[in-house]
Amino acid sequence: MEPGNVTQSSEFLLLGLSETPGQQPLLFGLFLCMYLITVLGNLLIILAVSSDSHLHTPMYFFLSNLSLVDICFTSTTIPKMLLNIQTQSKAITYAGCLTQMHFFILFGGVDDFILTVMAYDRYVAICHPLHYTVIMNSQLCRLFVLVSWIMSAVISLLQCLMVLDLSFCSDLEIPHFFCELKQVVQLACSDTFPNDIVMYFSAGLLGGGPLAGILYSYAKIMSSIQAIPSAQGKYKAFSTCASHLSVVFLFYGTSLGVYLGSVGTHSSQSSATASVMYTVVTPMLNPFIYSLRNKDIKRALERFLGR
């Protein structure tokens, strides 16, 4: 096949999770329900936090930002997938693919950084409780969120600019339900070595860096909890970060599972199926984890819905 530069009029084909016609209505109904639950659940968290003055604290400020990012994260991929199933079309324009790729990396990166900042917030609350309000002031909280967005935006733009320099062959089929960066780069006919270097560097910065920060924070937290003499004190301290720890395990566990599984099987289709866990299921479960395990959120939701 002769390589040729892809223009804005060119299209990629998203093969989706299944090409079997009989499974399309089931996939449409399933993903529509999961998307609506994700949007509604995270929106309720945002409204509950914003409407209750008792929740105007750093922890819930970060939680509401996480909920907003989760809504954006799923909205980057699922609506297009649902549209393609409904219209029986697999096409996505080149510009649309780049746009989807940009926002997917952006929101995924912000998600990573906010989870890290939330771990730091728990570290300060448990290890330095007397200085918590001084350290975690409103200016620092806003700065953390702003830096998260800026860093993610820079990395996302860099990745997309690197893709713009690639030349593609006539086979533009992506074995995924969205324009995943690695899958798009693999379709290129030109040299992808610079893209691979930037991709691995970005993965380390967006994934490895935040994960290291989370592990460090929780190592310090566990050390402080061990020093608490009473069992009740230990339980109370640990319960304040149980929800966040559950979300971290869910997000990073599924992400690493997809990565390691794809390396082992080399199957793009199985990787696409597994990626549903961290792109759809995790954002959908986050509101349930925080509302079921957090009495403050429960009370705020009851007051908000009882109006």
PDB file of C-alpha atoms in Angstrom:
ATOM      1  CA  MET A   1       0.000   0.000   0.000  1.00  0.00           C
ATOM      2  CA  GLU A   2       1.237   3.430  -0.858  1.00  0.00           C
ATOM      3  CA  PRO A   3       1.428   5.795   2.097  1.00  0.00           C
ATOM      4  CA  GLY A   4      -0.358   9.047   1.798  1.00  0.00           C
ATOM      5  CA  ASN A   5      -0.913  12.022   4.024  1.00  0.00           C
ATOM      6  CA  VAL A   6      -4.312  11.987   5.634  1.00  0.00           C
ATOM      7  CA  THR A   7      -6.281  15.179   5.134  1.00  0.00           C
ATOM      8  CA  GLN A   8      -9.265  16.498   7.048  1.00  0.00           C
ATOM      9  CA  SER A   9     -11.635  14.902   4.500  1.00  0.00           C
ATOM     10  CA  SER A  10     -10.224  11.434   5.223  1.00  0.00           C
ATOM     11  CA  GLU A  11     -11.885   9.080   7.632  1.00  0.00           C
ATOM     12  CA  PHE A  12     -10.909   6.404  10.099  1.00  0.00           C
ATOM     13  CA  LEU A  13     -13.134   3.419  10.755  1.00  0.00           C
ATOM     14  CA  LEU A  14     -13.880   2.522  14.370  1.00  0.00           C
ATOM     15  CA  LEU A  15     -14.517  -1.224  14.409  1.00  0.00           C
ATOM     16  CA  GLY A  16     -16.015  -1.060  17.900  1.00  0.00           C
ATOM     17  CA  LEU A  17     -16.335  -3.873  20.398  1.00  0.00           C
ATOM     18  CA  SER A  18     -18.146  -6.260  18.054  1.00  0.00           C
ATOM     19  CA  GLU A  19     -18.938  -6.431  14.367  1.00  0.00           C
ATOM     20  CA  THR A  20     -21.808  -8.899  14.852  1.00  0.00           C
ATOM     21  CA  PRO A  21     -25.064  -7.151  13.796  1.00  0.00           C
ATOM     22  CA  GLY A  22     -27.164  -8.993  16.376  1.00  0.00           C
ATOM     23  CA  GLN A  23     -25.073  -7.648  19.263  1.00  0.00           C
ATOM     24  CA  GLN A  24     -25.382  -3.979  18.291  1.00  0.00           C
ATOM     25  CA  PRO A  25     -28.776  -3.292  19.981  1.00  0.00           C
ATOM     26  CA  LEU A  26     -27.511  -4.946  23.173  1.00  0.00           C
ATOM     27  CA  LEU A  27     -24.311  -2.865  23.137  1.00  0.00           C
ATOM     28  CA  PHE A  28     -26.297   0.308  22.459  1.00  0.00           C
ATOM     29  CA  GLY A  29     -28.670  -0.287  25.361  1.00  0.00           C
ATOM     30  CA  LEU A  30     -25.897  -1.332  27.751  1.00  0.00           C
ATOM     31  CA  PHE A  31     -23.600   1.614  27.033  1.00  0.00           C
ATOM     32  CA  LEU A  32     -26.468   4.116  26.971  1.00  0.00           C
ATOM     33  CA  CYS A  33     -27.512   2.993  30.461  1.00  0.00           C
ATOM     34  CA  MET A  34     -23.931   3.111  31.768  1.00  0.00           C
ATOM     35  CA  TYR A  35     -23.387   6.566  30.263  1.00  0.00           C
ATOM     36  CA  LEU A  36     -26.600   7.984  31.752  1.00  0.00           C
ATOM     37  CA  ILE A  37     -25.770   6.488  35.173  1.00  0.00           C
ATOM     38  CA  THR A  38     -22.257   7.972  34.967  1.00  0.00           C
ATOM     39  CA  VAL A  39     -23.469  11.459  34.073  1.00  0.00           C
ATOM     40  CA  LEU A  40     -26.349  11.471  36.571  1.00  0.00           C
ATOM     41  CA  GLY A  41     -24.295   9.982  39.438  1.00  0.00           C
ATOM     42  CA  ASN A  42     -21.356  12.346  39.045  1.00  0.00           C
ATOM     43  CA  LEU A  43     -23.668  15.317  38.509  1.00  0.00           C
ATOM     44  CA  LEU A  44     -25.423  14.522  41.786  1.00  0.00           C
ATOM     45  CA  ILE A  45     -22.050  14.484  43.573  1.00  0.00           C
ATOM     46  CA  ILE A  46     -21.208  17.933  42.126  1.00  0.00           C
ATOM     47  CA  LEU A  47     -24.616  19.367  43.081  1.00  0.00           C
ATOM     48  CA  ALA A  48     -24.505  17.843  46.572  1.00  0.00           C
ATOM     49  CA  VAL A  49     -21.053  19.285  47.275  1.00  0.00           C
ATOM     50  CA  SER A  50     -21.882  22.717  45.884  1.00  0.00           C
ATOM     51  CA  SER A  51     -25.206  22.978  47.746  1.00  0.00           C
ATOM     52  CA  ASP A  52     -23.932  21.927  51.197  1.00  0.00           C
ATOM     53  CA  SER A  53     -21.675  24.427  52.977  1.00  0.00           C
ATOM     54  CA  HIS A  54     -20.390  21.660  55.269  1.00  0.00           C
ATOM     55  CA  LEU A  55     -18.766  20.038  52.238  1.00  0.00           C
ATOM     56  CA  HIS A  56     -16.862  23.155  51.152  1.00  0.00           C
ATOM     57  CA  THR A  57     -13.563  21.575  52.169  1.00  0.00           C
ATOM     58  CA  PRO A  58     -10.479  20.592  50.137  1.00  0.00           C
ATOM     59  CA  MET A  59     -11.410  16.899  50.030  1.00  0.00           C
ATOM     60  CA  TYR A  60     -14.857  17.540  48.568  1.00  0.00           C
ATOM     61  CA  PHE A  61     -13.564  20.305  46.314  1.00  0.00           C
ATOM     62  CA  PHE A  62     -11.282  17.734  44.686  1.00  0.00           C
ATOM     63  CA  LEU A  63     -14.090  15.157  44.637  1.00  0.00           C
ATOM     64  CA  SER A  64     -16.413  17.510  42.734  1.00  0.00           C
ATOM     65  CA  ASN A  65     -13.618  18.223  40.261  1.00  0.00           C
ATOM     66  CA  LEU A  66     -13.042  14.476  39.844  1.00  0.00           C
ATOM     67  CA  SER A  67     -16.750  13.991  39.146  1.00  0.00           C
ATOM     68  CA  LEU A  68     -16.695  16.753  36.526  1.00  0.00           C
ATOM     69  CA  VAL A  69     -13.664  15.203  34.824  1.00  0.00           C
ATOM     70  CA  ASP A  70     -15.302  11.755  34.874  1.00  0.00           C
ATOM     71  CA  ILE A  71     -18.349  13.151  33.069  1.00  0.00           C
ATOM     72  CA  CYS A  72     -16.094  14.740  30.440  1.00  0.00           C
ATOM     73  CA  PHE A  73     -13.939  11.603  30.198  1.00  0.00           C
ATOM     74  CA  THR A  74     -16.833   9.306  29.294  1.00  0.00           C
ATOM     75  CA  SER A  75     -18.472  11.970  27.104  1.00  0.00           C
ATOM     76  CA  THR A  76     -15.355  11.964  24.920  1.00  0.00           C
ATOM     77  CA  THR A  77     -15.915   8.402  23.706  1.00  0.00           C
ATOM     78  CA  ILE A  78     -19.352   6.951  24.493  1.00  0.00           C
ATOM     79  CA  PRO A  79     -21.666   9.392  22.600  1.00  0.00           C
ATOM     80  CA  LYS A  80     -19.710   8.821  19.365  1.00  0.00           C
ATOM     81  CA  MET A  81     -19.848   5.066  19.896  1.00  0.00           C
ATOM     82  CA  LEU A  82     -23.618   5.226  20.461  1.00  0.00           C
ATOM     83  CA  LEU A  83     -24.050   7.400  17.370  1.00  0.00           C
ATOM     84  CA  ASN A  84     -22.080   4.965  15.218  1.00  0.00           C
ATOM     85  CA  ILE A  85     -24.180   2.038  16.441  1.00  0.00           C
ATOM     86  CA  GLN A  86     -27.435   3.936  15.899  1.00  0.00           C
ATOM     87  CA  THR A  87     -26.511   5.113  12.385  1.00  0.00           C
ATOM     88  CA  GLN A  88     -24.765   1.814  11.517  1.00  0.00           C
ATOM     89  CA  SER A  89     -21.689   3.804  10.561  1.00  0.00           C
ATOM     90  CA  LYS A  90     -18.114   3.170  11.708  1.00  0.00           C
ATOM     91  CA  ALA A  91     -16.655   6.364  10.289  1.00  0.00           C
ATOM     92  CA  ILE A  92     -14.991   9.176  12.203  1.00  0.00           C
ATOM     93  CA  THR A  93     -13.311  12.069  10.423  1.00  0.00           C
ATOM     94  CA  TYR A  94      -9.587  12.674  10.762  1.00  0.00           C
ATOM     95  CA  ALA A  95     -10.258  15.951  12.585  1.00  0.00           C
ATOM     96  CA  GLY A  96     -12.831  14.218  14.772  1.00  0.00           C
ATOM     97  CA  CYS A  97     -10.377  11.451  15.606  1.00  0.00           C
ATOM     98  CA  LEU A  98      -7.662  13.931  16.602  1.00  0.00           C
ATOM     99  CA  THR A  99     -10.159  15.905  18.682  1.00  0.00           C
ATOM    100  CA  GLN A 100     -11.360  12.779  20.467  1.00  0.00           C
ATOM    101  CA  MET A 101      -7.767  11.681  21.073  1.00  0.00           C
ATOM    102  CA  HIS A 102      -6.847  15.093  22.481  1.00  0.00           C
ATOM    103  CA  PHE A 103      -9.713  15.256  24.964  1.00  0.00           C
ATOM    104  CA  PHE A 104      -9.337  11.610  25.982  1.00  0.00           C
ATOM    105  CA  ILE A 105      -5.683  12.161  26.936  1.00  0.00           C
ATOM    106  CA  LEU A 106      -6.532  15.524  28.536  1.00  0.00           C
ATOM    107  CA  PHE A 107      -9.315  14.262  30.791  1.00  0.00           C
ATOM    108  CA  GLY A 108      -7.496  11.010  31.543  1.00  0.00           C
ATOM    109  CA  GLY A 109      -4.446  12.993  32.640  1.00  0.00           C
ATOM    110  CA  VAL A 110      -6.468  15.357  34.818  1.00  0.00           C
ATOM    111  CA  ASP A 111      -8.141  12.316  36.383  1.00  0.00           C
ATOM    112  CA  ASP A 112      -4.708  10.910  37.283  1.00  0.00           C
ATOM    113  CA  PHE A 113      -3.448  14.154  38.782  1.00  0.00           C
ATOM    114  CA  ILE A 114      -6.590  14.831  40.826  1.00  0.00           C
ATOM    115  CA  LEU A 115      -6.433  11.324  42.313  1.00  0.00           C
ATOM    116  CA  THR A 116      -2.841  12.137  43.303  1.00  0.00           C
ATOM    117  CA  VAL A 117      -3.802  15.469  44.842  1.00  0.00           C
ATOM    118  CA  MET A 118      -6.589  13.743  46.779  1.00  0.00           C
ATOM    119  CA  ALA A 119      -4.008  11.296  48.164  1.00  0.00           C
ATOM    120  CA  TYR A 120      -1.842  14.246  49.234  1.00  0.00           C
ATOM    121  CA  ASP A 121      -4.880  15.838  50.873  1.00  0.00           C
ATOM    122  CA  ARG A 122      -5.466  12.676  52.932  1.00  0.00           C
ATOM    123  CA  TYR A 123      -1.751  12.566  53.784  1.00  0.00           C
ATOM    124  CA  VAL A 124      -1.829  16.107  55.189  1.00  0.00           C
ATOM    125  CA  ALA A 125      -5.108  15.468  57.041  1.00  0.00           C
ATOM    126  CA  ILE A 126      -3.812  12.333  58.781  1.00  0.00           C
ATOM    127  CA  CYS A 127      -0.097  13.052  59.175  1.00  0.00           C
ATOM    128  CA  HIS A 128      -0.291  16.815  59.855  1.00  0.00           C
ATOM    129  CA  PRO A 129      -3.830  17.409  61.224  1.00  0.00           C
ATOM    130  CA  LEU A 130      -2.930  20.548  63.197  1.00  0.00           C
ATOM    131  CA  HIS A 131      -1.559  22.254  60.080  1.00  0.00           C
ATOM    132  CA  TYR A 132      -4.194  20.933  57.659  1.00  0.00           C
ATOM    133  CA  THR A 133      -6.200  24.142  57.220  1.00  0.00           C
ATOM    134  CA  VAL A 134      -3.024  26.179  56.789  1.00  0.00           C
ATOM    135  CA  ILE A 135      -1.409  23.845  54.259  1.00  0.00           C
ATOM    136  CA  MET A 136      -4.537  22.929  52.276  1.00  0.00           C
ATOM    137  CA  ASN A 137      -5.791  26.484  51.833  1.00  0.00           C
ATOM    138  CA  SER A 138      -8.145  27.416  49.012  1.00  0.00           C
ATOM    139  CA  GLN A 139      -5.404  29.029  46.920  1.00  0.00           C
ATOM    140  CA  LEU A 140      -3.273  25.880  46.988  1.00  0.00           C
ATOM    141  CA  CYS A 141      -6.274  23.672  46.137  1.00  0.00           C
ATOM    142  CA  ARG A 142      -7.114  25.805  43.094  1.00  0.00           C
ATOM    143  CA  LEU A 143      -3.456  25.831  42.086  1.00  0.00           C
ATOM    144  CA  PHE A 144      -3.315  22.026  42.239  1.00  0.00           C
ATOM    145  CA  VAL A 145      -6.327  21.733  39.952  1.00  0.00           C
ATOM    146  CA  LEU A 146      -5.041  24.420  37.562  1.00  0.00           C
ATOM    147  CA  VAL A 147      -1.615  22.747  37.260  1.00  0.00           C
ATOM    148  CA  SER A 148      -3.340  19.400  36.646  1.00  0.00           C
ATOM    149  CA  TRP A 149      -5.249  20.880  33.707  1.00  0.00           C
ATOM    150  CA  ILE A 150      -2.229  22.703  32.289  1.00  0.00           C
ATOM    151  CA  MET A 151       0.113  19.699  32.438  1.00  0.00           C
ATOM    152  CA  SER A 152      -2.491  17.389  30.914  1.00  0.00           C
ATOM    153  CA  ALA A 153      -3.302  19.901  28.161  1.00  0.00           C
ATOM    154  CA  VAL A 154       0.380  20.334  27.217  1.00  0.00           C
ATOM    155  CA  ILE A 155       0.977  16.576  27.036  1.00  0.00           C
ATOM    156  CA  SER A 156      -2.232  16.026  25.075  1.00  0.00           C
ATOM    157  CA  LEU A 157      -1.400  18.761  22.550  1.00  0.00           C
ATOM    158  CA  LEU A 158       2.124  17.376  22.141  1.00  0.00           C
ATOM    159  CA  GLN A 159       0.780  13.900  21.401  1.00  0.00           C
ATOM    160  CA  CYS A 160      -1.695  15.208  18.833  1.00  0.00           C
ATOM    161  CA  LEU A 161       0.909  17.400  17.124  1.00  0.00           C
ATOM    162  CA  MET A 162       3.139  14.341  16.794  1.00  0.00           C
ATOM    163  CA  VAL A 163       0.290  12.439  15.129  1.00  0.00           C
ATOM    164  CA  LEU A 164      -0.183  15.299  12.628  1.00  0.00           C
ATOM    165  CA  ASP A 165       3.294  14.582  11.234  1.00  0.00           C
ATOM    166  CA  LEU A 166       2.465  10.954  10.448  1.00  0.00           C
ATOM    167  CA  SER A 167       1.572   9.558   7.037  1.00  0.00           C
ATOM    168  CA  PHE A 168      -1.047   6.834   6.838  1.00  0.00           C
ATOM    169  CA  CYS A 169      -1.725   3.966   4.475  1.00  0.00           C
ATOM    170  CA  SER A 170      -5.092   3.268   2.893  1.00  0.00           C
ATOM    171  CA  ASP A 171      -6.045   0.831   5.680  1.00  0.00           C
ATOM    172  CA  LEU A 172      -7.518   3.117   8.329  1.00  0.00           C
ATOM    173  CA  GLU A 173      -9.424   0.610  10.467  1.00  0.00           C
ATOM    174  CA  ILE A 174      -9.056   1.111  14.235  1.00  0.00           C
ATOM    175  CA  PRO A 175      -9.895  -2.051  16.232  1.00  0.00           C
ATOM    176  CA  HIS A 176     -11.368  -0.014  19.067  1.00  0.00           C
ATOM    177  CA  PHE A 177     -14.528   1.929  19.959  1.00  0.00           C
ATOM    178  CA  PHE A 178     -12.631   5.253  20.095  1.00  0.00           C
ATOM    179  CA  CYS A 179      -9.474   6.800  18.630  1.00  0.00           C
ATOM    180  CA  GLU A 180      -6.945   5.363  21.045  1.00  0.00           C
ATOM    181  CA  LEU A 181      -3.507   6.918  20.525  1.00  0.00           C
ATOM    182  CA  LYS A 182      -1.527   3.692  20.279  1.00  0.00           C
ATOM    183  CA  GLN A 183      -3.951   2.163  17.775  1.00  0.00           C
ATOM    184  CA  VAL A 184      -3.851   5.262  15.545  1.00  0.00           C
ATOM    185  CA  VAL A 185      -0.034   5.423  15.596  1.00  0.00           C
ATOM    186  CA  GLN A 186       0.146   1.747  14.603  1.00  0.00           C
ATOM    187  CA  LEU A 187      -1.763   2.565  11.384  1.00  0.00           C
ATOM    188  CA  ALA A 188       0.972   4.934  10.186  1.00  0.00           C
ATOM    189  CA  CYS A 189       3.235   4.040   7.282  1.00  0.00           C
ATOM    190  CA  SER A 190       5.898   6.580   8.260  1.00  0.00           C
ATOM    191  CA  ASP A 191       8.455   6.248  11.039  1.00  0.00           C
ATOM    192  CA  THR A 192       6.706   6.176  14.426  1.00  0.00           C
ATOM    193  CA  PHE A 193       9.821   6.002  16.629  1.00  0.00           C
ATOM    194  CA  PRO A 194       9.534   9.668  17.816  1.00  0.00           C
ATOM    195  CA  ASN A 195       5.841   9.073  18.565  1.00  0.00           C
ATOM    196  CA  ASP A 196       6.663   5.942  20.555  1.00  0.00           C
ATOM    197  CA  ILE A 197       9.259   7.828  22.617  1.00  0.00           C
ATOM    198  CA  VAL A 198       6.833  10.673  23.391  1.00  0.00           C
ATOM    199  CA  MET A 199       4.052   8.153  24.075  1.00  0.00           C
ATOM    200  CA  TYR A 200       6.094   6.227  26.659  1.00  0.00           C
ATOM    201  CA  PHE A 201       7.387   9.436  28.219  1.00  0.00           C
ATOM    202  CA  SER A 202       3.837  10.771  28.519  1.00  0.00           C
ATOM    203  CA  ALA A 203       2.616   7.467  29.962  1.00  0.00           C
ATOM    204  CA  GLY A 204       5.323   7.697  32.609  1.00  0.00           C
ATOM    205  CA  LEU A 205       4.446  11.310  33.386  1.00  0.00           C
ATOM    206  CA  LEU A 206       0.651  10.871  33.395  1.00  0.00           C
ATOM    207  CA  GLY A 207       0.584   7.386  34.890  1.00  0.00           C
ATOM    208  CA  GLY A 208       3.841   6.554  36.669  1.00  0.00           C
ATOM    209  CA  GLY A 209       4.348   9.969  38.280  1.00  0.00           C
ATOM    210  CA  PRO A 210       0.885  10.235  39.857  1.00  0.00           C
ATOM    211  CA  LEU A 211       0.949   6.577  40.922  1.00  0.00           C
ATOM    212  CA  ALA A 212       4.311   7.098  42.651  1.00  0.00           C
ATOM    213  CA  GLY A 213       2.863  10.135  44.442  1.00  0.00           C
ATOM    214  CA  ILE A 214      -0.169   8.145  45.580  1.00  0.00           C
ATOM    215  CA  LEU A 215       1.963   5.237  46.831  1.00  0.00           C
ATOM    216  CA  TYR A 216       4.264   7.613  48.713  1.00  0.00           C
ATOM    217  CA  SER A 217       1.322   9.414  50.334  1.00  0.00           C
ATOM    218  CA  TYR A 218      -0.293   6.182  51.455  1.00  0.00           C
ATOM    219  CA  ALA A 219       2.994   4.782  52.732  1.00  0.00           C
ATOM    220  CA  LYS A 220       3.225   7.827  55.017  1.00  0.00           C
ATOM    221  CA  ILE A 221      -0.460   7.501  55.928  1.00  0.00           C
ATOM    222  CA  MET A 222      -0.105   3.833  56.887  1.00  0.00           C
ATOM    223  CA  SER A 223       2.963   4.665  58.961  1.00  0.00           C
ATOM    224  CA  SER A 224       1.029   7.351  60.851  1.00  0.00           C
ATOM    225  CA  ILE A 225      -1.990   5.077  61.358  1.00  0.00           C
ATOM    226  CA  GLN A 226       0.238   2.373  62.828  1.00  0.00           C
ATOM    227  CA  ALA A 227       1.425   4.883  65.431  1.00  0.00           C
ATOM    228  CA  ILE A 228      -2.138   5.513  66.673  1.00  0.00           C
ATOM    229  CA  PRO A 229      -2.549   3.545  69.946  1.00  0.00           C
ATOM    230  CA  SER A 230      -6.284   2.746  69.872  1.00  0.00           C
ATOM    231  CA  ALA A 231      -7.994   0.459  67.356  1.00  0.00           C
ATOM    232  CA  GLN A 232     -10.902   2.901  67.125  1.00  0.00           C
ATOM    233  CA  GLY A 233      -8.514   5.728  66.249  1.00  0.00           C
ATOM    234  CA  LYS A 234      -6.882   3.616  63.571  1.00  0.00           C
ATOM    235  CA  TYR A 235     -10.262   2.716  62.060  1.00  0.00           C
ATOM    236  CA  LYS A 236     -11.435   6.347  62.071  1.00  0.00           C
ATOM    237  CA  ALA A 237      -8.227   7.528  60.393  1.00  0.00           C
ATOM    238  CA  PHE A 238      -8.318   4.818  57.739  1.00  0.00           C
ATOM    239  CA  SER A 239     -12.027   5.292  57.038  1.00  0.00           C
ATOM    240  CA  THR A 240     -11.387   8.877  55.906  1.00  0.00           C
ATOM    241  CA  CYS A 241      -9.368   7.631  52.923  1.00  0.00           C
ATOM    242  CA  ALA A 242     -11.109   4.283  52.248  1.00  0.00           C
ATOM    243  CA  SER A 243     -13.291   5.657  49.430  1.00  0.00           C
ATOM    244  CA  HIS A 244     -10.366   7.327  47.688  1.00  0.00           C
ATOM    245  CA  LEU A 245      -8.258   4.193  48.040  1.00  0.00           C
ATOM    246  CA  SER A 246     -11.067   2.132  46.480  1.00  0.00           C
ATOM    247  CA  VAL A 247     -11.243   4.481  43.487  1.00  0.00           C
ATOM    248  CA  VAL A 248      -7.446   4.405  43.069  1.00  0.00           C
ATOM    249  CA  PHE A 249      -7.389   0.609  43.085  1.00  0.00           C
ATOM    250  CA  LEU A 250     -10.268   0.497  40.620  1.00  0.00           C
ATOM    251  CA  PHE A 251      -8.784   3.046  38.203  1.00  0.00           C
ATOM    252  CA  TYR A 252      -5.152   1.924  38.260  1.00  0.00           C
ATOM    253  CA  GLY A 253      -6.001  -1.749  38.636  1.00  0.00           C
ATOM    254  CA  THR A 254      -8.133  -1.798  35.497  1.00  0.00           C
ATOM    255  CA  SER A 255      -5.721   0.454  33.560  1.00  0.00           C
ATOM    256  CA  LEU A 256      -2.703  -1.715  34.374  1.00  0.00           C
ATOM    257  CA  GLY A 257      -4.778  -4.823  33.729  1.00  0.00           C
ATOM    258  CA  VAL A 258      -5.632  -3.597  30.230  1.00  0.00           C
ATOM    259  CA  TYR A 259      -2.004  -2.672  29.512  1.00  0.00           C
ATOM    260  CA  LEU A 260      -0.507  -5.933  30.802  1.00  0.00           C
ATOM    261  CA  GLY A 261      -3.261  -7.975  29.181  1.00  0.00           C
ATOM    262  CA  SER A 262      -2.707  -6.358  25.770  1.00  0.00           C
ATOM    263  CA  VAL A 263       1.036  -6.977  26.053  1.00  0.00           C
ATOM    264  CA  GLY A 264       0.437 -10.620  26.835  1.00  0.00           C
ATOM    265  CA  THR A 265      -2.261 -11.381  24.247  1.00  0.00           C
ATOM    266  CA  HIS A 266      -1.352  -8.889  21.485  1.00  0.00           C
ATOM    267  CA  SER A 267      -5.085  -8.797  20.698  1.00  0.00           C
ATOM    268  CA  SER A 268      -6.417  -5.341  19.887  1.00  0.00           C
ATOM    269  CA  GLN A 269     -10.024  -6.507  20.190  1.00  0.00           C
ATOM    270  CA  SER A 270      -9.560  -7.968  23.663  1.00  0.00           C
ATOM    271  CA  SER A 271      -7.704  -4.803  24.697  1.00  0.00           C
ATOM    272  CA  ALA A 272     -10.628  -2.681  23.477  1.00  0.00           C
ATOM    273  CA  THR A 273     -13.082  -4.800  25.459  1.00  0.00           C
ATOM    274  CA  ALA A 274     -10.953  -4.628  28.604  1.00  0.00           C
ATOM    275  CA  SER A 275     -10.506  -0.856  28.292  1.00  0.00           C
ATOM    276  CA  VAL A 276     -14.242  -0.475  28.931  1.00  0.00           C
ATOM    277  CA  MET A 277     -13.366  -1.045  32.598  1.00  0.00           C
ATOM    278  CA  TYR A 278     -11.394   2.170  33.101  1.00  0.00           C
ATOM    279  CA  THR A 279     -13.074   4.313  30.438  1.00  0.00           C
ATOM    280  CA  VAL A 280     -16.702   3.571  31.371  1.00  0.00           C
ATOM    281  CA  VAL A 281     -17.124   1.303  34.405  1.00  0.00           C
ATOM    282  CA  THR A 282     -14.757   3.137  36.777  1.00  0.00           C
ATOM    283  CA  PRO A 283     -16.278   6.632  36.222  1.00  0.00           C
ATOM    284  CA  MET A 284     -19.729   5.052  36.623  1.00  0.00           C
ATOM    285  CA  LEU A 285     -18.835   3.406  39.958  1.00  0.00           C
ATOM    286  CA  ASN A 286     -17.041   6.408  41.515  1.00  0.00           C
ATOM    287  CA  PRO A 287     -20.246   8.154  42.716  1.00  0.00           C
ATOM    288  CA  PHE A 288     -21.499   4.912  44.279  1.00  0.00           C
ATOM    289  CA  ILE A 289     -18.198   4.341  46.082  1.00  0.00           C
ATOM    290  CA  TYR A 290     -18.142   7.853  47.539  1.00  0.00           C
ATOM    291  CA  SER A 291     -21.844   8.005  48.401  1.00  0.00           C
ATOM    292  CA  LEU A 292     -22.116   4.516  49.926  1.00  0.00           C
ATOM    293  CA  ARG A 293     -18.960   4.828  52.048  1.00  0.00           C
ATOM    294  CA  ASN A 294     -19.278   8.474  53.031  1.00  0.00           C
ATOM    295  CA  LYS A 295     -21.888   9.649  55.539  1.00  0.00           C
ATOM    296  CA  ASP A 296     -21.348  13.344  54.689  1.00  0.00           C
ATOM    297  CA  ILE A 297     -22.100  12.747  51.005  1.00  0.00           C
ATOM    298  CA  LYS A 298     -25.105  10.601  51.937  1.00  0.00           C
ATOM    299  CA  ARG A 299     -26.565  13.345  54.109  1.00  0.00           C
ATOM    300  CA  ALA A 300     -25.876  16.017  51.492  1.00  0.00           C
ATOM    301  CA  LEU A 301     -27.573  13.926  48.783  1.00  0.00           C
ATOM    302  CA  GLU A 302     -30.566  13.281  51.031  1.00  0.00           C
ATOM    303  CA  ARG A 303     -30.928  16.993  51.754  1.00  0.00           C
ATOM    304  CA  PHE A 304     -30.482  17.918  48.089  1.00  0.00           C
ATOM    305  CA  LEU A 305     -32.936  15.321  46.780  1.00  0.00           C
ATOM    306  CA  GLY A 306     -35.388  16.054  49.606  1.00  0.00           C
ATOM    307  CA  ARG A 307     -35.846  19.675  48.563  1.00  0.00           C
TER     308      ARG A 307
END
